[in-house]
């Protein structure tokens, strides 16, 4: 594969155009249901991170970092027709487009059990790590670090029961290039809540090269027991010329305990492997087999409607082989992170 192409797709670049259609359910984006004409929020996160690989400090990656700075607007235009927009202010604009820093912007029309949405959205892919807001990820898997999450396309969702939603989505491929934008992804996702169990499952077929597709089967499973939450994501990736099961896959798991609403303690591990000897997977490169494990604590000193403040600290360690030199998580990498996140509501504009 061309080196510039690998470098290009490793950055979560976003699209420069606005497509028509209908997109994704609220499972992937925690869209606020509001009767306000405008509900404007902002969120920011600043960290100090320390990386040490094989006994040597990574000075390029260690230090204070402005991780996230975003504005979000939500509202209802007329009954049934809503909109949402989140703009990342600290994300570089690439391809000469303001949309590169737009996480999502869409219109949603809900009627009976159907939802039709249009705009830029989260690609409808299962898994709890993937669908968590990036501001809430302290250390992601290799797959999470390298998958472009947001794209333009169309989708339709249907609720066969109050606790279930099925979404079919067509988007521009997250792996498009500036030389070829005419590439697509086809996604089918189930969001189901049944008792203690909450599923985010999907089947995805994504064009990674003109006329060539890689398929994902993603089983995102979450179990909630009072103050304890357990998340387990199982993902298999397959394409032509490679074994279909267990040669190219990822497992992500997390256990979190909330002794009170102000404290959250968690442990997390991920395992990414690709032993296919092909170039079909642009997220976990062939020859990779790496584990990342660690945990942390979060404290919420301010919990107020429309406003929140979070302090966090975590420690993670990676070991194994990662054949993508652009990834900071390599064999014998220690990562320590501390930081602060705040979310605030600027104002709400009511309908007259």
mmCIF file of C-alpha atoms in Angstrom:
data_model
loop_
_atom_site.group_PDB
_atom_site.id
_atom_site.type_symbol
_atom_site.label_atom_id
_atom_site.label_comp_id
_atom_site.label_asym_id
_atom_site.label_seq_id
_atom_site.Cartn_x
_atom_site.Cartn_y
_atom_site.Cartn_z
ATOM 1 C CA UNK A 1 0.000 0.000 0.000
ATOM 2 C CA UNK A 2 1.118 3.548 -0.747
ATOM 3 C CA UNK A 3 2.761 5.091 2.344
ATOM 4 C CA UNK A 4 0.886 8.365 1.908
ATOM 5 C CA UNK A 5 -2.411 6.467 1.852
ATOM 6 C CA UNK A 6 -1.560 4.704 5.142
ATOM 7 C CA UNK A 7 -0.645 8.020 6.726
ATOM 8 C CA UNK A 8 -3.790 9.653 5.399
ATOM 9 C CA UNK A 9 -6.262 7.080 6.697
ATOM 10 C CA UNK A 10 -4.585 6.893 10.097
ATOM 11 C CA UNK A 11 -5.825 10.413 10.807
ATOM 12 C CA UNK A 12 -9.529 10.559 11.494
ATOM 13 C CA UNK A 13 -10.197 12.935 8.656
ATOM 14 C CA UNK A 14 -13.696 13.984 7.889
ATOM 15 C CA UNK A 15 -15.538 14.834 4.719
ATOM 16 C CA UNK A 16 -15.806 18.119 2.835
ATOM 17 C CA UNK A 17 -19.318 17.783 1.420
ATOM 18 C CA UNK A 18 -22.828 17.497 2.801
ATOM 19 C CA UNK A 19 -24.868 14.567 1.471
ATOM 20 C CA UNK A 20 -28.585 14.105 1.488
ATOM 21 C CA UNK A 21 -30.299 11.175 3.089
ATOM 22 C CA UNK A 22 -31.209 9.777 6.428
ATOM 23 C CA UNK A 23 -28.743 8.604 9.112
ATOM 24 C CA UNK A 24 -28.256 6.629 12.325
ATOM 25 C CA UNK A 25 -30.044 6.157 15.556
ATOM 26 C CA UNK A 26 -29.314 7.833 18.864
ATOM 27 C CA UNK A 27 -27.419 4.768 20.149
ATOM 28 C CA UNK A 28 -24.145 5.883 18.611
ATOM 29 C CA UNK A 29 -24.560 9.571 19.391
ATOM 30 C CA UNK A 30 -26.124 10.495 22.700
ATOM 31 C CA UNK A 31 -28.507 12.952 21.074
ATOM 32 C CA UNK A 32 -30.398 15.031 23.614
ATOM 33 C CA UNK A 33 -34.150 14.996 23.193
ATOM 34 C CA UNK A 34 -35.124 18.613 23.675
ATOM 35 C CA UNK A 35 -38.136 20.739 22.839
ATOM 36 C CA UNK A 36 -35.900 23.828 22.766
ATOM 37 C CA UNK A 37 -35.349 25.583 19.478
ATOM 38 C CA UNK A 38 -31.662 25.804 20.420
ATOM 39 C CA UNK A 39 -29.718 24.072 23.189
ATOM 40 C CA UNK A 40 -26.047 25.148 23.059
ATOM 41 C CA UNK A 41 -23.334 23.303 25.013
ATOM 42 C CA UNK A 42 -19.546 23.191 25.116
ATOM 43 C CA UNK A 43 -17.072 20.636 26.427
ATOM 44 C CA UNK A 44 -13.311 20.681 26.895
ATOM 45 C CA UNK A 45 -10.650 18.332 28.224
ATOM 46 C CA UNK A 46 -7.025 19.053 29.155
ATOM 47 C CA UNK A 47 -4.593 16.269 30.137
ATOM 48 C CA UNK A 48 -1.046 15.689 31.217
ATOM 49 C CA UNK A 49 0.188 12.458 29.581
ATOM 50 C CA UNK A 50 3.403 10.554 30.063
ATOM 51 C CA UNK A 51 4.619 7.877 27.635
ATOM 52 C CA UNK A 52 7.573 5.585 28.215
ATOM 53 C CA UNK A 53 8.487 2.877 25.688
ATOM 54 C CA UNK A 54 11.045 0.162 26.406
ATOM 55 C CA UNK A 55 12.581 2.210 29.220
ATOM 56 C CA UNK A 56 12.787 5.495 27.319
ATOM 57 C CA UNK A 57 10.548 8.531 27.742
ATOM 58 C CA UNK A 58 8.678 9.529 24.588
ATOM 59 C CA UNK A 59 9.246 13.283 24.820
ATOM 60 C CA UNK A 60 7.239 13.998 21.666
ATOM 61 C CA UNK A 61 4.074 12.517 23.166
ATOM 62 C CA UNK A 62 4.552 13.402 26.847
ATOM 63 C CA UNK A 63 3.377 16.677 28.344
ATOM 64 C CA UNK A 64 0.277 18.834 28.677
ATOM 65 C CA UNK A 65 -2.273 18.426 25.884
ATOM 66 C CA UNK A 66 -5.507 20.119 24.945
ATOM 67 C CA UNK A 67 -7.352 16.921 24.093
ATOM 68 C CA UNK A 68 -10.836 18.155 23.176
ATOM 69 C CA UNK A 69 -12.677 21.425 22.661
ATOM 70 C CA UNK A 70 -16.092 21.265 21.064
ATOM 71 C CA UNK A 71 -19.371 23.130 20.680
ATOM 72 C CA UNK A 72 -22.673 21.306 20.354
ATOM 73 C CA UNK A 73 -26.084 22.603 19.284
ATOM 74 C CA UNK A 74 -29.340 20.625 19.456
ATOM 75 C CA UNK A 75 -32.932 21.592 18.928
ATOM 76 C CA UNK A 76 -36.387 20.959 17.523
ATOM 77 C CA UNK A 77 -37.495 22.790 14.394
ATOM 78 C CA UNK A 78 -41.058 21.448 14.295
ATOM 79 C CA UNK A 79 -42.544 18.446 16.119
ATOM 80 C CA UNK A 80 -40.743 15.353 14.840
ATOM 81 C CA UNK A 81 -37.969 17.270 13.055
ATOM 82 C CA UNK A 82 -34.796 17.778 15.113
ATOM 83 C CA UNK A 83 -31.194 18.700 14.433
ATOM 84 C CA UNK A 84 -27.795 18.221 16.077
ATOM 85 C CA UNK A 85 -24.360 19.695 15.349
ATOM 86 C CA UNK A 86 -21.030 19.160 17.092
ATOM 87 C CA UNK A 87 -17.963 21.096 15.952
ATOM 88 C CA UNK A 88 -14.484 20.160 17.175
ATOM 89 C CA UNK A 89 -12.618 23.463 17.587
ATOM 90 C CA UNK A 90 -9.246 21.832 18.250
ATOM 91 C CA UNK A 91 -9.290 19.544 15.201
ATOM 92 C CA UNK A 92 -7.243 20.482 12.156
ATOM 93 C CA UNK A 93 -9.050 21.260 8.904
ATOM 94 C CA UNK A 94 -7.829 19.022 6.110
ATOM 95 C CA UNK A 95 -8.754 18.932 2.459
ATOM 96 C CA UNK A 96 -9.695 22.642 2.676
ATOM 97 C CA UNK A 97 -12.994 21.902 4.378
ATOM 98 C CA UNK A 98 -14.658 23.231 7.526
ATOM 99 C CA UNK A 99 -16.425 19.858 7.646
ATOM 100 C CA UNK A 100 -13.152 18.135 8.542
ATOM 101 C CA UNK A 101 -13.588 19.354 12.118
ATOM 102 C CA UNK A 102 -17.320 18.609 12.212
ATOM 103 C CA UNK A 103 -18.023 15.439 14.171
ATOM 104 C CA UNK A 104 -21.648 15.400 13.114
ATOM 105 C CA UNK A 105 -24.355 17.613 11.670
ATOM 106 C CA UNK A 106 -27.707 16.152 10.728
ATOM 107 C CA UNK A 107 -31.462 16.471 10.531
ATOM 108 C CA UNK A 108 -33.659 13.743 11.990
ATOM 109 C CA UNK A 109 -37.317 13.129 11.199
ATOM 110 C CA UNK A 110 -39.206 10.739 13.496
ATOM 111 C CA UNK A 111 -42.609 9.343 12.610
ATOM 112 C CA UNK A 112 -44.276 6.429 14.400
ATOM 113 C CA UNK A 113 -41.564 3.744 14.759
ATOM 114 C CA UNK A 114 -39.368 5.160 12.003
ATOM 115 C CA UNK A 115 -36.438 7.585 12.093
ATOM 116 C CA UNK A 116 -34.949 9.168 8.983
ATOM 117 C CA UNK A 117 -31.766 11.162 9.305
ATOM 118 C CA UNK A 118 -29.543 13.144 6.947
ATOM 119 C CA UNK A 119 -26.068 14.599 7.316
ATOM 120 C CA UNK A 120 -22.742 13.729 8.794
ATOM 121 C CA UNK A 121 -22.973 11.066 11.482
ATOM 122 C CA UNK A 122 -21.189 8.402 13.430
ATOM 123 C CA UNK A 123 -20.665 5.392 11.188
ATOM 124 C CA UNK A 124 -23.164 2.781 12.434
ATOM 125 C CA UNK A 125 -20.811 0.265 13.972
ATOM 126 C CA UNK A 126 -21.385 -1.763 17.111
ATOM 127 C CA UNK A 127 -19.220 -1.965 20.200
ATOM 128 C CA UNK A 128 -19.215 0.055 23.400
ATOM 129 C CA UNK A 129 -15.686 1.426 23.084
ATOM 130 C CA UNK A 130 -16.392 2.641 19.554
ATOM 131 C CA UNK A 131 -19.679 4.322 20.474
ATOM 132 C CA UNK A 132 -18.423 6.079 23.584
ATOM 133 C CA UNK A 133 -17.728 9.802 23.145
ATOM 134 C CA UNK A 134 -13.996 10.345 22.444
ATOM 135 C CA UNK A 135 -13.784 12.786 25.359
ATOM 136 C CA UNK A 136 -14.588 9.825 27.653
ATOM 137 C CA UNK A 137 -11.884 7.481 26.283
ATOM 138 C CA UNK A 138 -8.700 7.622 28.371
ATOM 139 C CA UNK A 139 -6.842 4.908 26.432
ATOM 140 C CA UNK A 140 -8.367 3.137 23.458
ATOM 141 C CA UNK A 141 -7.549 -0.040 21.594
ATOM 142 C CA UNK A 142 -5.389 -0.014 18.468
ATOM 143 C CA UNK A 143 -8.556 -0.363 16.396
ATOM 144 C CA UNK A 144 -10.200 2.611 18.128
ATOM 145 C CA UNK A 145 -7.152 4.822 17.553
ATOM 146 C CA UNK A 146 -7.190 4.177 13.807
ATOM 147 C CA UNK A 147 -10.843 3.954 12.739
ATOM 148 C CA UNK A 148 -12.361 7.126 11.232
ATOM 149 C CA UNK A 149 -15.698 7.401 13.050
ATOM 150 C CA UNK A 150 -17.665 10.118 11.250
ATOM 151 C CA UNK A 151 -18.962 10.277 7.696
ATOM 152 C CA UNK A 152 -21.733 11.538 5.457
ATOM 153 C CA UNK A 153 -24.472 9.280 4.216
ATOM 154 C CA UNK A 154 -28.062 8.129 4.602
ATOM 155 C CA UNK A 155 -29.908 5.753 6.916
ATOM 156 C CA UNK A 156 -33.231 4.639 8.223
ATOM 157 C CA UNK A 157 -34.056 3.212 11.659
ATOM 158 C CA UNK A 158 -37.031 1.118 12.742
ATOM 159 C CA UNK A 159 -38.128 0.218 16.275
ATOM 160 C CA UNK A 160 -39.757 -3.245 16.173
ATOM 161 C CA UNK A 161 -40.258 -2.956 19.945
ATOM 162 C CA UNK A 162 -39.769 -0.147 22.489
ATOM 163 C CA UNK A 163 -36.428 -1.650 23.585
ATOM 164 C CA UNK A 164 -35.041 -2.401 20.116
ATOM 165 C CA UNK A 165 -33.851 -0.348 17.180
ATOM 166 C CA UNK A 166 -32.596 -1.590 13.802
ATOM 167 C CA UNK A 167 -30.593 0.843 11.652
ATOM 168 C CA UNK A 168 -29.498 0.468 8.042
ATOM 169 C CA UNK A 169 -26.970 3.024 6.854
ATOM 170 C CA UNK A 170 -25.071 3.869 3.682
ATOM 171 C CA UNK A 171 -22.112 6.250 4.055
ATOM 172 C CA UNK A 172 -19.103 7.366 2.147
ATOM 173 C CA UNK A 173 -16.338 4.950 3.080
ATOM 174 C CA UNK A 174 -14.291 6.066 6.094
ATOM 175 C CA UNK A 175 -11.262 4.983 4.023
ATOM 176 C CA UNK A 176 -11.911 7.225 1.031
ATOM 177 C CA UNK A 177 -8.986 9.120 -0.436
ATOM 178 C CA UNK A 178 -8.813 12.547 -2.044
ATOM 179 C CA UNK A 179 -8.108 10.747 -5.322
ATOM 180 C CA UNK A 180 -11.237 8.588 -5.026
ATOM 181 C CA UNK A 181 -14.253 9.701 -3.030
ATOM 182 C CA UNK A 182 -16.638 7.306 -4.774
ATOM 183 C CA UNK A 183 -16.269 4.597 -2.110
ATOM 184 C CA UNK A 184 -18.985 3.449 0.283
ATOM 185 C CA UNK A 185 -19.770 1.629 3.498
ATOM 186 C CA UNK A 186 -22.935 -0.402 4.201
ATOM 187 C CA UNK A 187 -23.926 -0.882 7.828
ATOM 188 C CA UNK A 188 -26.631 -2.787 9.676
ATOM 189 C CA UNK A 189 -26.857 -2.224 13.442
ATOM 190 C CA UNK A 190 -29.031 -3.461 16.316
ATOM 191 C CA UNK A 191 -29.417 -1.476 19.546
ATOM 192 C CA UNK A 192 -31.294 -3.637 22.052
ATOM 193 C CA UNK A 193 -32.002 -3.146 25.765
ATOM 194 C CA UNK A 194 -33.320 -6.156 27.653
ATOM 195 C CA UNK A 195 -33.140 -6.187 31.433
ATOM 196 C CA UNK A 196 -29.536 -6.096 32.587
ATOM 197 C CA UNK A 197 -28.284 -6.542 28.999
ATOM 198 C CA UNK A 198 -27.721 -3.813 26.417
ATOM 199 C CA UNK A 199 -26.468 -4.834 22.966
ATOM 200 C CA UNK A 200 -24.780 -2.780 20.245
ATOM 201 C CA UNK A 201 -24.307 -5.335 17.454
ATOM 202 C CA UNK A 202 -23.523 -4.651 13.817
ATOM 203 C CA UNK A 203 -22.565 -6.132 10.465
ATOM 204 C CA UNK A 204 -20.540 -3.789 8.246
ATOM 205 C CA UNK A 205 -19.168 -3.952 4.722
ATOM 206 C CA UNK A 206 -16.720 -1.121 4.021
ATOM 207 C CA UNK A 207 -14.864 -0.344 0.798
ATOM 208 C CA UNK A 208 -11.180 0.039 1.709
ATOM 209 C CA UNK A 209 -9.954 0.223 -1.918
ATOM 210 C CA UNK A 210 -12.032 0.835 -5.061
ATOM 211 C CA UNK A 211 -14.018 -2.361 -5.600
ATOM 212 C CA UNK A 212 -12.575 -4.133 -2.521
ATOM 213 C CA UNK A 213 -14.415 -4.543 0.772
ATOM 214 C CA UNK A 214 -13.593 -5.521 4.321
ATOM 215 C CA UNK A 215 -16.396 -6.844 6.516
ATOM 216 C CA UNK A 216 -16.838 -6.351 10.258
ATOM 217 C CA UNK A 217 -18.949 -8.371 12.661
ATOM 218 C CA UNK A 218 -19.148 -6.460 15.943
ATOM 219 C CA UNK A 219 -20.852 -7.718 19.106
ATOM 220 C CA UNK A 220 -20.950 -5.009 21.752
ATOM 221 C CA UNK A 221 -22.310 -6.332 25.054
ATOM 222 C CA UNK A 222 -23.029 -4.392 28.243
ATOM 223 C CA UNK A 223 -24.293 -5.734 31.570
ATOM 224 C CA UNK A 224 -25.423 -3.442 34.386
ATOM 225 C CA UNK A 225 -25.636 -4.715 37.965
ATOM 226 C CA UNK A 226 -26.577 -1.895 40.334
ATOM 227 C CA UNK A 227 -23.235 -0.052 40.776
ATOM 228 C CA UNK A 228 -21.199 -2.272 38.444
ATOM 229 C CA UNK A 229 -21.068 -2.154 34.639
ATOM 230 C CA UNK A 230 -19.350 -4.749 32.452
ATOM 231 C CA UNK A 231 -18.641 -4.092 28.781
ATOM 232 C CA UNK A 232 -17.312 -6.698 26.346
ATOM 233 C CA UNK A 233 -16.798 -5.995 22.644
ATOM 234 C CA UNK A 234 -15.995 -8.786 20.196
ATOM 235 C CA UNK A 235 -14.988 -7.797 16.665
ATOM 236 C CA UNK A 236 -13.994 -9.897 13.661
ATOM 237 C CA UNK A 237 -12.678 -8.407 10.414
ATOM 238 C CA UNK A 238 -12.588 -10.299 7.116
ATOM 239 C CA UNK A 239 -11.877 -9.730 3.422
ATOM 240 C CA UNK A 240 -11.048 -11.735 0.338
ATOM 241 C CA UNK A 241 -7.715 -13.562 0.476
ATOM 242 C CA UNK A 242 -7.793 -13.740 4.275
ATOM 243 C CA UNK A 243 -9.205 -16.197 6.816
ATOM 244 C CA UNK A 244 -12.669 -15.177 7.886
ATOM 245 C CA UNK A 245 -12.571 -15.872 11.614
ATOM 246 C CA UNK A 246 -10.117 -15.126 14.435
ATOM 247 C CA UNK A 247 -7.111 -14.165 12.284
ATOM 248 C CA UNK A 248 -8.011 -10.470 12.241
ATOM 249 C CA UNK A 249 -10.004 -9.449 15.306
ATOM 250 C CA UNK A 250 -10.183 -7.331 18.451
ATOM 251 C CA UNK A 251 -11.510 -7.840 21.964
ATOM 252 C CA UNK A 252 -12.170 -4.892 24.268
ATOM 253 C CA UNK A 253 -13.426 -5.193 27.837
ATOM 254 C CA UNK A 254 -14.074 -2.882 30.749
ATOM 255 C CA UNK A 255 -15.387 -3.277 34.294
ATOM 256 C CA UNK A 256 -16.499 -0.111 36.100
ATOM 257 C CA UNK A 257 -17.691 0.415 39.672
ATOM 258 C CA UNK A 258 -19.549 3.504 40.900
ATOM 259 C CA UNK A 259 -19.551 3.484 44.718
ATOM 260 C CA UNK A 260 -21.341 6.865 44.574
ATOM 261 C CA UNK A 261 -22.495 9.104 41.760
ATOM 262 C CA UNK A 262 -19.327 11.207 42.189
ATOM 263 C CA UNK A 263 -16.811 8.356 41.827
ATOM 264 C CA UNK A 264 -16.067 5.879 39.045
ATOM 265 C CA UNK A 265 -13.308 3.246 39.251
ATOM 266 C CA UNK A 266 -12.578 1.071 36.222
ATOM 267 C CA UNK A 267 -10.253 -1.508 34.725
ATOM 268 C CA UNK A 268 -9.883 -1.964 30.988
ATOM 269 C CA UNK A 269 -8.099 -4.279 28.538
ATOM 270 C CA UNK A 270 -7.949 -4.666 24.758
ATOM 271 C CA UNK A 271 -6.388 -7.217 22.446
ATOM 272 C CA UNK A 272 -5.823 -6.552 18.718
ATOM 273 C CA UNK A 273 -4.499 -9.178 16.313
ATOM 274 C CA UNK A 274 -4.011 -9.376 12.537
ATOM 275 C CA UNK A 275 -2.295 -12.487 11.189
ATOM 276 C CA UNK A 276 -3.710 -12.342 7.658
ATOM 277 C CA UNK A 277 -0.724 -11.249 5.525
ATOM 278 C CA UNK A 278 -2.966 -8.894 3.530
ATOM 279 C CA UNK A 279 -3.366 -5.115 3.366
ATOM 280 C CA UNK A 280 -7.172 -5.152 3.668
ATOM 281 C CA UNK A 281 -7.261 -3.961 7.280
ATOM 282 C CA UNK A 282 -6.294 -0.290 7.483
ATOM 283 C CA UNK A 283 -6.875 -0.082 11.256
ATOM 284 C CA UNK A 284 -4.868 -3.013 12.665
ATOM 285 C CA UNK A 285 -1.977 -3.765 10.321
ATOM 286 C CA UNK A 286 -0.927 -7.268 9.298
ATOM 287 C CA UNK A 287 1.563 -8.754 11.743
ATOM 288 C CA UNK A 288 0.106 -6.958 14.764
ATOM 289 C CA UNK A 289 -0.667 -8.755 18.027
ATOM 290 C CA UNK A 290 -0.777 -6.373 20.968
ATOM 291 C CA UNK A 291 -2.474 -6.139 24.356
ATOM 292 C CA UNK A 292 -3.244 -2.954 26.291
ATOM 293 C CA UNK A 293 -4.379 -3.138 29.926
ATOM 294 C CA UNK A 294 -4.808 -0.733 32.812
ATOM 295 C CA UNK A 295 -7.330 1.246 34.763
ATOM 296 C CA UNK A 296 -8.136 4.484 36.466
ATOM 297 C CA UNK A 297 -10.399 6.586 38.619
ATOM 298 C CA UNK A 298 -12.743 9.469 37.854
ATOM 299 C CA UNK A 299 -14.133 12.010 40.319
ATOM 300 C CA UNK A 300 -17.046 14.366 39.608
ATOM 301 C CA UNK A 301 -16.893 17.310 42.075
ATOM 302 C CA UNK A 302 -19.650 19.166 40.195
ATOM 303 C CA UNK A 303 -22.847 17.454 39.125
ATOM 304 C CA UNK A 304 -25.409 20.017 38.080
ATOM 305 C CA UNK A 305 -27.996 19.960 35.330
ATOM 306 C CA UNK A 306 -26.314 21.357 32.240
ATOM 307 C CA UNK A 307 -22.864 21.494 33.850
ATOM 308 C CA UNK A 308 -20.324 18.909 35.021
ATOM 309 C CA UNK A 309 -16.687 18.703 36.061
ATOM 310 C CA UNK A 310 -14.554 15.558 36.015
ATOM 311 C CA UNK A 311 -11.062 14.836 37.290
ATOM 312 C CA UNK A 312 -9.390 11.653 36.062
ATOM 313 C CA UNK A 313 -6.196 9.650 36.473
ATOM 314 C CA UNK A 314 -5.204 6.418 34.749
ATOM 315 C CA UNK A 315 -2.311 4.090 34.014
ATOM 316 C CA UNK A 316 -2.039 1.678 31.062
ATOM 317 C CA UNK A 317 0.593 -0.688 29.698
ATOM 318 C CA UNK A 318 0.940 -2.152 26.186
ATOM 319 C CA UNK A 319 2.920 -5.222 25.168
ATOM 320 C CA UNK A 320 3.245 -7.273 21.996
ATOM 321 C CA UNK A 321 3.825 -6.337 18.360
ATOM 322 C CA UNK A 322 2.358 -3.331 16.551
ATOM 323 C CA UNK A 323 3.455 -3.075 12.909
ATOM 324 C CA UNK A 324 2.077 0.450 12.529
ATOM 325 C CA UNK A 325 4.939 2.766 13.550
ATOM 326 C CA UNK A 326 2.564 5.757 13.615
ATOM 327 C CA UNK A 327 0.801 4.375 16.707
ATOM 328 C CA UNK A 328 2.148 5.615 20.030
ATOM 329 C CA UNK A 329 1.183 2.318 21.719
ATOM 330 C CA UNK A 330 4.024 -0.070 20.941
ATOM 331 C CA UNK A 331 5.651 -3.001 22.772
ATOM 332 C CA UNK A 332 6.540 -2.189 26.411
ATOM 333 C CA UNK A 333 4.754 1.186 26.409
ATOM 334 C CA UNK A 334 3.673 2.738 29.706
ATOM 335 C CA UNK A 335 1.043 5.474 29.553
ATOM 336 C CA UNK A 336 0.055 7.631 32.537
ATOM 337 C CA UNK A 337 -2.694 10.220 32.173
ATOM 338 C CA UNK A 338 -4.279 12.814 34.442
ATOM 339 C CA UNK A 339 -6.657 15.534 33.456
ATOM 340 C CA UNK A 340 -9.810 17.556 33.801
ATOM 341 C CA UNK A 341 -12.976 17.641 31.710
ATOM 342 C CA UNK A 342 -15.749 20.190 31.945
ATOM 343 C CA UNK A 343 -19.075 20.421 30.179
ATOM 344 C CA UNK A 344 -21.279 23.496 30.287
ATOM 345 C CA UNK A 345 -24.592 24.690 28.918
ATOM 346 C CA UNK A 346 -24.332 28.189 27.471
ATOM 347 C CA UNK A 347 -27.996 28.913 26.889
ATOM 348 C CA UNK A 348 -31.329 27.536 25.724
ATOM 349 C CA UNK A 349 -33.646 29.276 23.293
ATOM 350 C CA UNK A 350 -37.283 28.365 23.856
ATOM 351 C CA UNK A 351 -39.942 28.315 21.197
ATOM 352 C CA UNK A 352 -42.530 31.060 21.297
#
